[in-house]
Coordinates of C-alpha atoms in Angstrom, one line a residue:
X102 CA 62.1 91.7 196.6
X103 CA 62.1 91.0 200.3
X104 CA 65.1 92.0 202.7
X105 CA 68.2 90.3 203.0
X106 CA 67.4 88.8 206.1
X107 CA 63.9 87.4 205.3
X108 CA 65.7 85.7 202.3
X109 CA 67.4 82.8 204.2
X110 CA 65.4 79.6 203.3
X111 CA 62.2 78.9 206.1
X112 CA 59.0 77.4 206.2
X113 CA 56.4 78.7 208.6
X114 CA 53.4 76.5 209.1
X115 CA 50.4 77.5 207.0
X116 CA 46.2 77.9 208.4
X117 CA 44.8 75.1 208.1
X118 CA 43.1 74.4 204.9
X119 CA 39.6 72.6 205.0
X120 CA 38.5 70.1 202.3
X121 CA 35.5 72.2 202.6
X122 CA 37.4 75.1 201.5
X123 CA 39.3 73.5 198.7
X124 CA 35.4 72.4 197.1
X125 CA 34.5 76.0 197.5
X126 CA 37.2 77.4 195.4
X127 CA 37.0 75.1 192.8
X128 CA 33.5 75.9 192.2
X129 CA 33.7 78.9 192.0
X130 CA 30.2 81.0 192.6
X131 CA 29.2 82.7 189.7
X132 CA 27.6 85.7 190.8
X133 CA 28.2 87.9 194.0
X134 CA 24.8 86.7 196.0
X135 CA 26.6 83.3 195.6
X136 CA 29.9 83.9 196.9
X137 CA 28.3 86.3 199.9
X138 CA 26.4 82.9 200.8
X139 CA 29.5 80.5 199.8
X140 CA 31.9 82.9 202.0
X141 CA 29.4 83.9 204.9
X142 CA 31.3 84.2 208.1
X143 CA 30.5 81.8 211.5
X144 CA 31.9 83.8 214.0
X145 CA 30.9 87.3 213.0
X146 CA 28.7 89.4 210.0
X147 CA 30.1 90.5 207.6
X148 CA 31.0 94.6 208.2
X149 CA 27.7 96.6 207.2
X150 CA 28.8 98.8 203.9
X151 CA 26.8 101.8 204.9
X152 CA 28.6 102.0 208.2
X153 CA 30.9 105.4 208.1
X154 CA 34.3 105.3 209.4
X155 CA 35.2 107.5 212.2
X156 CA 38.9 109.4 211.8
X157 CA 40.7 109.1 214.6
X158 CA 43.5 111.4 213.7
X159 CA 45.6 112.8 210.9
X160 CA 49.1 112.5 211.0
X161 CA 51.8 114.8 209.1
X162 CA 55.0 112.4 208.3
X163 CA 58.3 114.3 208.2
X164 CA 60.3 113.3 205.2
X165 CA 57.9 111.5 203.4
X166 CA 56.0 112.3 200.2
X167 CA 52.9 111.0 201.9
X168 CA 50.2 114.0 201.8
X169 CA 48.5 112.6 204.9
X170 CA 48.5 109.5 207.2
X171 CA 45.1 109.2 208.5
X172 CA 43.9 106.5 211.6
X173 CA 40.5 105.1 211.3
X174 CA 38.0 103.4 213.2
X175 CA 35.3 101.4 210.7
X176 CA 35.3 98.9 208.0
X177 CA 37.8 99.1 205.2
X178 CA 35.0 97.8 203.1
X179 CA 33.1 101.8 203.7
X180 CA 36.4 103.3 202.4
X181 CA 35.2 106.0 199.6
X182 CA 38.0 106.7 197.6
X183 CA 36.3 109.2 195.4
X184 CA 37.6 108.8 192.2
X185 CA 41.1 108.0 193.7
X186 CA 43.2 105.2 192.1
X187 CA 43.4 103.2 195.4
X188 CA 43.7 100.0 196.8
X189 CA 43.3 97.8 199.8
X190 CA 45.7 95.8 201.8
X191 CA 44.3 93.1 203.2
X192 CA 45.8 89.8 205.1
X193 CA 46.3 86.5 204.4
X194 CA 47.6 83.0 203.9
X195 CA 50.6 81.9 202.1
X196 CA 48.3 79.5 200.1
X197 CA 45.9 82.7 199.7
X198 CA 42.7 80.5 200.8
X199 CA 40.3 82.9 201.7
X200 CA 39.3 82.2 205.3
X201 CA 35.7 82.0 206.4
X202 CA 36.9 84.0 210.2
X203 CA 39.5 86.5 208.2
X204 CA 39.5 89.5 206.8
X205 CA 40.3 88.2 203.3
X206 CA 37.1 85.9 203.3
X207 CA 34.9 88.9 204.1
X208 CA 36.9 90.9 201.5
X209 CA 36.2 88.0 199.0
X210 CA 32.2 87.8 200.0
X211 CA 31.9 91.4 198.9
X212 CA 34.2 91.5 196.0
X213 CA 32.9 88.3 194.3
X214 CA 33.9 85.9 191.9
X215 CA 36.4 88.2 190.1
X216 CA 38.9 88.7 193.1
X217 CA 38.4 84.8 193.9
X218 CA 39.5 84.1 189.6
X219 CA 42.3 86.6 190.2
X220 CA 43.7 84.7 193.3
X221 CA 43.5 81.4 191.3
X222 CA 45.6 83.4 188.2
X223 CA 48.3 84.0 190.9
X224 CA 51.4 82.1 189.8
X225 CA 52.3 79.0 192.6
X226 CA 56.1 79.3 193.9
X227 CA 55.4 76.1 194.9
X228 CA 53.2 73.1 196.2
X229 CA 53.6 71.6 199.8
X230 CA 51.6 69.3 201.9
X231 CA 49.1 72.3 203.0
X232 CA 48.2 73.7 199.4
X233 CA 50.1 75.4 196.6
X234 CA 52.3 78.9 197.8
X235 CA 51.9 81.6 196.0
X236 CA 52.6 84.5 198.1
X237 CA 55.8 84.0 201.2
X238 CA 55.5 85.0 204.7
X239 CA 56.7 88.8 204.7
X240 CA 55.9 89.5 200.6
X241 CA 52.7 90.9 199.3
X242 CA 50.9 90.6 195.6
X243 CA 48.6 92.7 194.3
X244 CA 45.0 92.1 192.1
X245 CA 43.4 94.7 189.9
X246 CA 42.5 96.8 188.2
X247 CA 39.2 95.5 188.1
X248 CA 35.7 96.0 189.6
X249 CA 35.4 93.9 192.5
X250 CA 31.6 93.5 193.3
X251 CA 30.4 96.2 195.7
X252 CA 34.2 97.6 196.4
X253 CA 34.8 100.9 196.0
X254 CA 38.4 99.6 195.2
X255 CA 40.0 98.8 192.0
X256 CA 43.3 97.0 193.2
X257 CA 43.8 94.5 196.2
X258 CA 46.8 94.1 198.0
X259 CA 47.1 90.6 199.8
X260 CA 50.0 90.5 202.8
X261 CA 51.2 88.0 204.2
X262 CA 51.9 88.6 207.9
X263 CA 53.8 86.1 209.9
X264 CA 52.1 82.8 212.3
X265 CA 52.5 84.0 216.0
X266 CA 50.1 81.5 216.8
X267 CA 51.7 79.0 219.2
X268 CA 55.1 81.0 218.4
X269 CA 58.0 80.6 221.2
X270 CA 59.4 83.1 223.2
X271 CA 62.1 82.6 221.2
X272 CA 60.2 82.5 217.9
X273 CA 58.2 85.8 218.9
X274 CA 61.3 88.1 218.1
X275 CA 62.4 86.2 214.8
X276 CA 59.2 86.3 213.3
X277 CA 58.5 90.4 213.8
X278 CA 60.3 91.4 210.8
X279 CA 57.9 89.5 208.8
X280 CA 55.2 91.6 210.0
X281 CA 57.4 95.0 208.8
X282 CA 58.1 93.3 205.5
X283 CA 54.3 92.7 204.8
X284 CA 53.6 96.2 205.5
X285 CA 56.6 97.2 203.8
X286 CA 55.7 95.1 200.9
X287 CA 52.2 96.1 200.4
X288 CA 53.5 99.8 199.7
X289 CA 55.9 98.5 197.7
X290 CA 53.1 97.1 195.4
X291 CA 51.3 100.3 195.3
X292 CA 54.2 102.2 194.6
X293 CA 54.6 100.3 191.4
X294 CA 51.0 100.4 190.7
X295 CA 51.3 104.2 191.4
X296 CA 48.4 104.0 193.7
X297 CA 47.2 107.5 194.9
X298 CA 45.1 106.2 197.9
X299 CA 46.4 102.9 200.3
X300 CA 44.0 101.4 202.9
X301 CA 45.7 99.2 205.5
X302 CA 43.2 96.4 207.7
X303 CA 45.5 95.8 210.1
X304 CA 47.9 93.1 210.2
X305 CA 48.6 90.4 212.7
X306 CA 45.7 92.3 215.0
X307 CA 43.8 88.9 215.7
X308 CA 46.3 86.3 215.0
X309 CA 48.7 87.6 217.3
X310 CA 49.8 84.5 219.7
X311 CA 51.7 85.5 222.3
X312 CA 52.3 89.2 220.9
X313 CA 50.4 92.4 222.4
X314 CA 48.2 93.9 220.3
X315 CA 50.1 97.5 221.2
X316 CA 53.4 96.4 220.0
X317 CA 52.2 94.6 216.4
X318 CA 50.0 98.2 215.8
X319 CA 53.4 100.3 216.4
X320 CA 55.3 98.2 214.3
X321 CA 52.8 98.3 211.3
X322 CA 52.6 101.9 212.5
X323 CA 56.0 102.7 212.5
X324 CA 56.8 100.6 209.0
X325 CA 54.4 103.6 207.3
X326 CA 55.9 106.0 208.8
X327 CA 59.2 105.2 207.5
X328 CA 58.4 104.4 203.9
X329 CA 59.4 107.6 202.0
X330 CA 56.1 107.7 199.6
X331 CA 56.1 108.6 196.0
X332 CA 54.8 111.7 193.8
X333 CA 51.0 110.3 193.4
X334 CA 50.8 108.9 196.9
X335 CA 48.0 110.9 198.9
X336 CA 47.0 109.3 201.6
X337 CA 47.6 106.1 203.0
X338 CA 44.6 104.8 205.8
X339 CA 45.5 102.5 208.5
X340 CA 41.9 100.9 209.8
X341 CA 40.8 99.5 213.0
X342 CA 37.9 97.6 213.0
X343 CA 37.5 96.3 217.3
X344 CA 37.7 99.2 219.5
X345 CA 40.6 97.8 221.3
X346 CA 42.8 98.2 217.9
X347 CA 41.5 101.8 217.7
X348 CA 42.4 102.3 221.4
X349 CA 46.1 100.9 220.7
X350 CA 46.6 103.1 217.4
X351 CA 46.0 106.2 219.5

């Protein structure tokens, strides 16, 4: 359930949703090689699976049942969990179109057809002129347990962080608990899938408008910090992928 503040009725304006994109959902690809070609990125590759993440640092979180909090630098897609139950938090839309430039469509390329059924199985809150909503602005869903493709993940997290694109001054401020409540949210999910392992692709990192990259990584940071954990809960893995988001965790 989200806060009592983010329950006031809103709308925030949804990415863009291409006919293009609507055709490839509805044909599904049937096998991973087709929905790596159908979900190939224009604007970057997708993140090499071999590649090992580099930890930055491991924090110890005073009054938490978090074991450890661990910054990385790498792919979330190179995550081993190692036998773990775990899961991966990853961003997106309100409609929960995987984008071609966003970390859910690369997520989607490597996980296959499955993840993209299990979006579509989603219920829909409700249909507007963008696309059906099935996740708000703030809230988070989880997929699983299944075997995604190549993932070394069982359970996806989607989050949906708020638009700062083209946001006001004045909008800037209203819109940052959103981004807490998506973090928020996503632990929430994998506290009541009892998840032992949580890995976070930063949220609101590139789609940041008028925000600083520093000040949406401390509140994501901080939002972790201040969730309390839970008995299985052993580690929880916030990942920068550009150097500039490693830089601003540190």
């Amino acid at each position: 359930q989200q806060p009592k503040e983010l329950q006031e009725p809103r709308r925030t304006k949804l990415w863009s949703i291409s006919s293009e994109h609507r055709q490839m959902l509805q044909q599904r690809p049937r096998d991973v090689d087709a929905a790596v070609a159908t979900f190939k990125l224009q604007r970057a590759p997708t993140p090499a699976l071999g590649t090992k993440p580099t930890c930055l640092a491991k924090i110890a979180v005073e009054n938490s049942q978090v074991a450890g909090l661990y910054l990385q630098h790498g792919s979330v897609l190179s995550h081993k969990f190692e036998g773990k139950k775990g899961g991966i938090v990853c961003a997106t839309n309100e409609s929960m179109y995987c984008q071609k430039d966003g970390v859910d469509g690369v997520l989607a390329a490597v996980a296959g057809p499955q993840l993209l059924a299990d979006i579509q199985a989603f219920p829909v809150i409700f249909n507007t002129d963008w696309g059906s909503i099935r996740c708000l602005t703030g809230d988070a869903i989880i997929a699983g347990p299944r075997q995604y493709g190549a993932l070394d993940a069982n359970f996806v997290i989607f989050a949906v962080g708020p638009q700062y694109y083209n946001a006001t001054n004045d909008d800037l401020k209203r819109l940052d608990p959103y981004l807490r409540s998506a973090y928020r949210s996503s632990l929430d999910r994998a506290k009541e899938t009892r998840l032992e392992v949580v890995i976070f692709s930063l949220i609101c990192c590139g789609n940041r408008g008028g925000r600083h990259l520093r000040h949406n990584l401390k509140m994501g940071f901080e939002t972790v910090c201040e969730f309390s954990g839970y008995p299985e809960l052993q580690e929880v893995h916030l990942y920068a992928y550009k150097p500039e988001e490693a830089e601003g965790l540190m």
